[in-house]
């Protein structure tokens, strides 16, 4: 009796109930279409800004799933450098941040280039520029070693095994079969189903010692770009997976313990695509509001510290920066004195960039969204 999906006699011939997927597929397509319509409203400059914003969200979320917390400014800086946007006042990003951004850009920008084992090896190596995952030295740019590959949780000695990947022996064949399918998918296979299947198939093969989750998400991004036949994807599925991490692991685990009928997995995946598109509408609206703000203030003299604080507030959206800005937060964000913070915030109020909320000890500042 097979225990894992890859032990099924027909592996990897996935099957699904077309009728059960009709509604979730139609819903995902509807949301996706609405978002594409919004994208049409962005002009070239705004679309760069939206692309940067989505990439920042994707990077922060895909690394947060792994438990790594990247600094927002470091991510913003790496994205800006890679997209040719202004970087004034932003720190030099660490190599690991650049590595992840390069993987995400290569997966999406190069969506129409073939996926090959070498390309995947390069991506995996870029995630671990020091050759270490935390304190552990790992194999990079090559397949995992002979040790069984298990996804476990719990304390040593009382671990729970959630999944065991196929053995090392035959792994080259497993990976090649996946890649061949990616490059020559069955005729008529819907692009969103292709993305869902690619994600599941890749994490099931689990070809590397580490980074399989991040790579599965990058491959999914690539598949979603192939679906829309464009490199600019406006929604972040990693943000959804991060938000629904437990449900994601449950759906995956159930599927990987099951037979080759993956209808439930695809239903879950399509629902997440629909929700990701819905959330992206908020991001696009924020990008438009931010761009309008800077257009209004293109002639206003604003120093780098003020610009940094304003961008923080603008990126968080209306009411999104918890508790608003105040002198303490401004001083700590810019590593400056409270007296300077007070003076510069008051200056921004005078210039119509900020409005003051509350007074005395609870004085706060919000963006003045409309001029
Ligand atoms: N309970 C589980 N059942 C099945 N698969 C799981 C479970 N937990 C995690 N996984 C899969 O294993 C992946 C993690 O693999 P790995 O540690 O090699 O990748 P990573 O990129 O370092 O991690 P992460 O996905 O956490 O960022 C997850 O993304 C998920 O796809």
Coordinates of C-alpha atoms and ligand atoms in Angstrom, one line a residue:
X1 CA 0.0 0.0 0.0
X2 CA 1.7 3.2 -1.1
X3 CA 2.2 5.8 1.6
X4 CA 3.2 8.8 -0.4
X5 CA 1.8 10.1 -3.7
X6 CA 5.1 9.5 -5.5
X7 CA 4.8 5.8 -4.6
X8 CA 1.6 5.4 -6.6
X9 CA 2.0 3.1 -9.6
X10 CA 0.9 5.8 -12.0
X11 CA 3.0 8.6 -10.6
X12 CA 3.3 11.3 -11.9
X13 CA 0.0 11.0 -13.8
X14 CA -2.1 13.5 -11.9
X15 CA -5.8 13.5 -12.5
X16 CA -8.7 15.8 -11.4
X17 CA -12.4 16.2 -11.7
X18 CA -12.9 18.9 -14.4
X19 CA -16.4 19.6 -13.3
X20 CA -15.5 20.3 -9.7
X21 CA -12.9 22.8 -10.9
X22 CA -15.2 24.8 -13.2
X23 CA -16.5 27.3 -10.6
X24 CA -13.2 27.9 -8.8
X25 CA -11.4 28.3 -12.1
X26 CA -14.0 30.7 -13.4
X27 CA -13.8 32.7 -10.2
X28 CA -10.0 32.9 -10.3
X29 CA -10.2 34.0 -14.0
X30 CA -12.7 36.7 -13.1
X31 CA -10.5 38.2 -10.4
X32 CA -7.4 37.9 -12.6
X33 CA -9.2 39.7 -15.5
X34 CA -10.3 42.5 -13.2
X35 CA -6.7 43.0 -12.0
X36 CA -5.4 43.0 -15.6
X37 CA -7.9 45.7 -16.3
X38 CA -6.6 47.8 -13.5
X39 CA -3.1 47.3 -14.7
X40 CA -4.1 48.8 -18.0
X41 CA -4.8 52.0 -16.2
X42 CA -1.1 52.3 -15.1
X43 CA 1.2 54.3 -17.2
X44 CA 4.8 53.1 -17.7
X45 CA 6.2 54.9 -14.7
X46 CA 3.4 53.7 -12.4
X47 CA 3.7 50.2 -13.7
X48 CA 7.4 50.1 -12.7
X49 CA 6.4 51.3 -9.3
X50 CA 3.7 48.6 -9.1
X51 CA 6.1 46.0 -10.3
X52 CA 8.6 47.0 -7.6
X53 CA 5.9 46.9 -4.9
X54 CA 4.7 43.4 -5.9
X55 CA 8.3 42.2 -6.0
X56 CA 9.0 43.7 -2.5
X57 CA 5.9 41.9 -1.1
X58 CA 6.8 38.7 -2.8
X59 CA 10.4 38.8 -1.5
X60 CA 9.3 39.7 2.1
X61 CA 6.7 37.0 2.2
X62 CA 8.5 34.2 0.5
X63 CA 11.5 34.7 2.9
X64 CA 9.2 35.1 5.9
X65 CA 7.7 31.6 5.2
X66 CA 11.2 30.3 5.8
X67 CA 11.3 32.3 9.0
X68 CA 13.9 34.8 7.7
X69 CA 13.0 38.4 8.3
X70 CA 14.6 40.7 5.7
X71 CA 14.8 44.4 6.4
X72 CA 12.2 46.3 4.3
X73 CA 14.7 49.0 3.3
X74 CA 17.2 46.3 2.2
X75 CA 14.6 44.7 0.0
X76 CA 13.4 48.0 -1.4
X77 CA 17.0 48.9 -2.1
X78 CA 17.7 45.6 -3.9
X79 CA 14.5 45.8 -6.0
X80 CA 15.2 49.5 -6.9
X81 CA 18.8 48.6 -8.0
X82 CA 17.6 45.7 -10.1
X83 CA 14.7 47.7 -11.7
X84 CA 16.7 50.9 -12.2
X85 CA 14.6 53.0 -9.8
X86 CA 16.1 55.7 -7.5
X87 CA 18.0 54.3 -4.6
X88 CA 19.0 57.5 -2.7
X89 CA 19.0 57.0 1.0
X90 CA 18.6 53.2 0.8
X91 CA 21.2 50.8 2.4
X92 CA 23.3 48.4 0.4
X93 CA 21.4 45.1 0.4
X94 CA 22.9 41.9 1.8
X95 CA 23.8 39.2 -0.7
X96 CA 21.0 36.9 0.4
X97 CA 18.4 39.6 -0.4
X98 CA 20.0 40.3 -3.8
X99 CA 20.0 36.5 -4.4
X100 CA 16.3 36.1 -3.8
X101 CA 15.4 39.2 -5.8
X102 CA 17.5 37.8 -8.7
X103 CA 15.7 34.5 -8.6
X104 CA 12.3 36.1 -8.6
X105 CA 13.2 38.4 -11.4
X106 CA 14.7 35.6 -13.5
X107 CA 11.7 33.4 -12.9
X108 CA 9.2 36.2 -13.9
X109 CA 11.2 38.3 -16.3
X110 CA 12.6 35.2 -18.0
X111 CA 9.3 33.3 -17.9
X112 CA 9.6 32.4 -21.6
X113 CA 13.1 31.0 -21.3
X114 CA 13.2 27.2 -20.8
X115 CA 13.5 25.7 -17.3
X116 CA 16.6 23.5 -17.1
X117 CA 18.3 21.7 -14.3
X118 CA 21.2 24.3 -14.6
X119 CA 18.8 27.2 -14.2
X120 CA 17.3 25.6 -11.1
X121 CA 20.8 24.9 -9.7
X122 CA 21.7 28.6 -10.2
X123 CA 18.5 29.7 -8.4
X124 CA 19.1 27.4 -5.5
X125 CA 22.7 28.6 -5.2
X126 CA 21.6 32.3 -5.3
X127 CA 19.4 31.6 -2.2
X128 CA 22.4 30.5 -0.2
X129 CA 25.3 32.8 -1.2
X130 CA 27.5 31.7 1.7
X131 CA 26.8 28.0 1.3
X132 CA 25.1 28.0 4.7
X133 CA 21.5 27.7 5.7
X134 CA 21.6 29.3 9.2
X135 CA 24.5 27.6 10.9
X136 CA 24.4 24.5 8.7
X137 CA 26.6 24.1 5.6
X138 CA 24.5 22.8 2.8
X139 CA 25.0 21.5 -0.8
X140 CA 24.3 24.2 -3.3
X141 CA 23.9 24.1 -7.0
X142 CA 23.5 20.3 -6.8
X143 CA 20.9 17.8 -5.9
X144 CA 20.5 16.7 -2.3
X145 CA 22.7 13.9 -0.8
X146 CA 21.8 10.3 0.1
X147 CA 20.1 11.0 3.4
X148 CA 16.3 10.5 3.4
X149 CA 14.5 13.8 2.8
X150 CA 11.8 14.3 5.3
X151 CA 9.6 17.3 6.3
X152 CA 9.3 17.0 10.1
X153 CA 8.1 19.1 13.0
X154 CA 8.5 18.8 16.8
X155 CA 11.3 18.3 19.2
X156 CA 14.2 15.9 18.5
X157 CA 13.1 12.4 19.5
X158 CA 9.4 13.3 19.2
X159 CA 9.3 14.4 15.6
X160 CA 6.3 14.1 13.4
X161 CA 7.0 13.2 9.8
X162 CA 4.7 15.2 7.5
X163 CA 6.2 14.1 4.3
X164 CA 9.0 12.0 2.9
X165 CA 10.4 12.8 -0.6
X166 CA 11.4 10.3 -3.2
X167 CA 14.8 8.6 -2.5
X168 CA 18.1 10.1 -3.9
X169 CA 18.4 7.1 -6.2
X170 CA 16.6 8.2 -9.4
X171 CA 16.3 11.8 -8.4
X172 CA 17.8 13.1 -11.7
X173 CA 15.1 11.2 -13.6
X174 CA 12.4 12.6 -11.3
X175 CA 13.6 16.2 -11.8
X176 CA 14.0 15.7 -15.6
X177 CA 10.5 14.3 -15.9
X178 CA 9.2 17.4 -14.1
X179 CA 11.2 19.8 -16.3
X180 CA 10.1 17.9 -19.5
X181 CA 6.5 18.3 -18.5
X182 CA 7.0 22.0 -17.7
X183 CA 8.5 22.6 -21.1
X184 CA 5.9 20.5 -23.0
X185 CA 2.7 20.6 -21.0
X186 CA -0.2 18.6 -22.3
X187 CA -2.2 20.4 -25.0
X188 CA -5.2 22.3 -23.6
X189 CA -4.0 22.3 -20.0
X190 CA -5.3 25.5 -18.4
X191 CA -2.4 27.8 -17.3
X192 CA -3.7 28.2 -13.7
X193 CA -3.9 24.4 -13.3
X194 CA -0.4 24.1 -14.8
X195 CA 0.8 26.5 -12.1
X196 CA -0.9 24.6 -9.3
X197 CA 0.4 21.2 -10.6
X198 CA 3.9 22.6 -11.1
X199 CA 4.0 23.8 -7.4
X200 CA 2.8 20.4 -6.1
X201 CA 5.1 18.3 -8.3
X202 CA 8.2 20.3 -7.5
X203 CA 7.8 20.3 -3.7
X204 CA 7.0 16.6 -3.9
X205 CA 10.2 15.8 -5.7
X206 CA 12.0 18.1 -3.2
X207 CA 15.3 17.9 -5.2
X208 CA 17.5 20.1 -3.0
X209 CA 18.9 20.0 0.5
X210 CA 17.2 23.3 1.3
X211 CA 15.3 26.1 -0.5
X212 CA 12.7 23.8 -2.1
X213 CA 9.7 25.8 -0.8
X214 CA 11.1 29.1 -2.1
X215 CA 12.0 27.5 -5.4
X216 CA 8.5 26.0 -5.7
X217 CA 7.1 29.5 -5.2
X218 CA 9.4 30.9 -7.8
X219 CA 8.4 28.2 -10.3
X220 CA 4.8 29.0 -9.5
X221 CA 5.5 32.7 -10.3
X222 CA 7.1 31.7 -13.5
X223 CA 4.1 29.5 -14.4
X224 CA 1.7 32.3 -13.6
X225 CA 3.7 34.7 -15.9
X226 CA 3.5 32.0 -18.6
X227 CA -0.2 31.9 -18.1
X228 CA -0.6 35.7 -18.7
X229 CA 2.3 35.7 -21.3
X230 CA 3.9 38.7 -19.6
X231 CA 6.7 39.3 -17.1
X232 CA 4.8 41.7 -15.0
X233 CA 2.7 39.8 -12.5
X234 CA 0.5 41.9 -10.4
X235 CA -0.4 39.6 -7.6
X236 CA 1.7 37.8 -5.0
X237 CA 0.8 34.2 -4.3
X238 CA 3.6 34.0 -1.6
X239 CA 1.8 36.6 0.4
X240 CA -1.3 34.3 0.3
X241 CA 0.7 31.2 1.2
X242 CA 2.3 33.2 4.1
X243 CA -1.1 34.3 5.3
X244 CA -2.5 30.8 5.1
X245 CA 0.5 28.8 6.0
X246 CA -1.2 26.2 8.1
X247 CA -3.9 25.6 5.6
X248 CA -1.3 25.4 2.9
X249 CA 0.7 22.7 4.8
X250 CA -2.5 20.8 5.5
X251 CA -3.6 20.8 1.9
X252 CA -0.2 19.8 0.8
X253 CA 0.2 17.1 3.3
X254 CA -3.2 15.6 2.6
X255 CA -2.4 15.6 -1.1
X256 CA 1.0 14.1 -0.7
X257 CA -0.4 11.3 1.4
X258 CA -3.2 10.6 -1.1
X259 CA -3.6 9.1 -4.5
X260 CA -3.1 10.9 -7.8
X261 CA -6.5 12.6 -7.8
X262 CA -5.4 16.2 -6.9
X263 CA -8.8 17.9 -7.3
X264 CA -8.8 19.2 -3.7
X265 CA -5.3 20.6 -4.0
X266 CA -6.2 22.4 -7.2
X267 CA -9.4 23.8 -5.7
X268 CA -7.4 25.2 -2.8
X269 CA -4.8 26.6 -5.2
X270 CA -7.4 28.3 -7.4
X271 CA -9.1 29.9 -4.4
X272 CA -5.8 31.3 -3.3
X273 CA -5.1 32.8 -6.7
X274 CA -8.5 34.5 -6.6
X275 CA -7.8 35.9 -3.1
X276 CA -4.3 37.0 -4.2
X277 CA -5.8 38.9 -7.1
X278 CA -8.3 40.5 -4.8
X279 CA -5.6 41.7 -2.4
X280 CA -3.5 43.0 -5.3
X281 CA -6.2 45.4 -6.2
X282 CA -5.5 47.1 -2.9
X283 CA -1.8 47.2 -3.7
X284 CA -2.4 48.8 -7.1
X285 CA -4.7 51.4 -5.6
X286 CA -1.9 52.2 -3.1
X287 CA 0.7 52.5 -5.8
X288 CA -1.6 54.9 -7.7
X289 CA -2.2 57.0 -4.5
X290 CA 1.6 57.1 -3.8
X291 CA 2.4 58.2 -7.4
X292 CA -0.3 60.9 -7.2
X293 CA 1.2 62.1 -3.9
X294 CA 4.8 62.4 -5.4
X295 CA 3.4 64.1 -8.5
X296 CA 1.8 66.7 -6.4
X297 CA 5.0 67.3 -4.4
X298 CA 7.5 67.0 -7.2
X299 CA 8.5 70.6 -6.6
X300 CA 8.4 70.5 -2.8
X301 CA 11.9 70.6 -1.1
X302 CA 12.0 67.4 1.0
X303 CA 15.2 65.9 2.5
X304 CA 16.2 62.2 2.5
X305 CA 15.0 61.6 6.0
X306 CA 11.6 63.1 5.3
X307 CA 11.4 61.2 2.0
X308 CA 12.1 57.9 3.8
X309 CA 9.4 58.5 6.5
X310 CA 6.9 59.6 3.8
X311 CA 7.6 56.5 1.7
X312 CA 7.1 54.3 4.8
X313 CA 3.7 55.9 5.4
X314 CA 2.7 55.8 1.7
X315 CA 3.7 52.1 1.3
X316 CA 1.6 51.2 4.3
X317 CA -1.4 52.9 2.7
X318 CA -4.2 54.9 4.3
X319 CA -4.3 54.0 8.0
X320 CA -1.9 51.1 7.4
X321 CA 1.0 52.4 9.4
X322 CA 0.1 51.2 12.9
X323 CA -0.5 54.1 15.3
X324 CA 0.6 56.7 12.6
X325 CA 4.0 58.4 12.6
X326 CA 5.3 60.3 15.6
X327 CA 8.6 61.9 16.7
X328 CA 9.8 58.8 18.5
X329 CA 9.3 56.6 15.4
X330 CA 10.7 59.2 13.0
X331 CA 13.8 59.6 15.2
X332 CA 14.4 55.9 15.4
X333 CA 13.7 55.3 11.6
X334 CA 16.2 58.0 10.7
X335 CA 18.6 57.6 13.6
X336 CA 18.3 61.2 14.5
X337 CA 17.4 63.3 17.6
X338 CA 13.8 63.9 18.7
X339 CA 14.3 67.6 18.3
X340 CA 15.2 67.1 14.6
X341 CA 12.4 64.7 14.2
X342 CA 9.9 67.2 15.6
X343 CA 11.2 70.0 13.4
X344 CA 11.2 67.9 10.2
X345 CA 7.7 66.5 10.9
X346 CA 6.3 70.0 11.6
X347 CA 8.0 71.1 8.3
X348 CA 6.1 68.4 6.4
X349 CA 2.8 69.5 7.9
X350 CA 3.6 73.1 6.8
X351 CA 4.3 71.8 3.3
X352 CA 1.0 70.0 3.1
X353 CA 2.6 66.5 3.0
X354 CA 1.3 65.4 6.5
X355 CA -1.6 66.2 8.7
X356 CA -1.3 66.2 12.5
X357 CA -3.6 63.9 14.5
X358 CA -4.1 64.2 18.3
X359 CA -2.0 66.5 20.4
X360 CA 0.3 66.6 23.4
X361 CA 1.8 63.2 24.2
X362 CA -0.4 61.5 21.6
X363 CA 0.5 63.7 18.7
X364 CA 0.7 61.7 15.5
X365 CA 1.1 62.4 11.7
X366 CA -0.8 60.9 8.8
X367 CA -0.2 61.4 5.1
X368 CA -2.3 64.2 3.5
X369 CA -3.6 62.1 0.7
X370 CA -5.5 64.8 -1.2
X371 CA -3.9 68.1 -2.0
Ligands
LIG1 N1 3.5 19.7 6.7 C1 4.0 19.6 5.5 N2 3.5 18.7 4.6 C2 4.0 18.7 3.4 N3 4.9 19.5 2.9 C3 5.4 20.5 3.7 C4 4.9 20.6 5.0 N4 5.6 21.5 5.6 C5 6.4 22.1 4.6 N5 6.3 21.4 3.4 C6 6.9 21.7 2.1 O1 8.3 21.8 2.3 C7 8.7 23.1 1.9 C8 10.0 23.5 2.6 O2 11.1 22.9 2.1 P1 12.5 23.5 2.3 O3 12.8 23.7 3.7 O4 13.5 22.7 1.5 O5 12.3 24.9 1.5 P2 12.6 26.4 2.1 O6 12.5 27.3 0.9 O7 13.9 26.4 2.8 O8 11.4 26.6 3.1 P3 10.1 27.4 3.2 O9 9.1 26.9 2.2 O10 9.7 27.2 4.6 O11 10.5 28.8 2.9 C9 7.5 24.0 2.1 O12 7.5 25.2 1.3 C10 6.4 23.1 1.7 O13 6.2 23.1 0.3

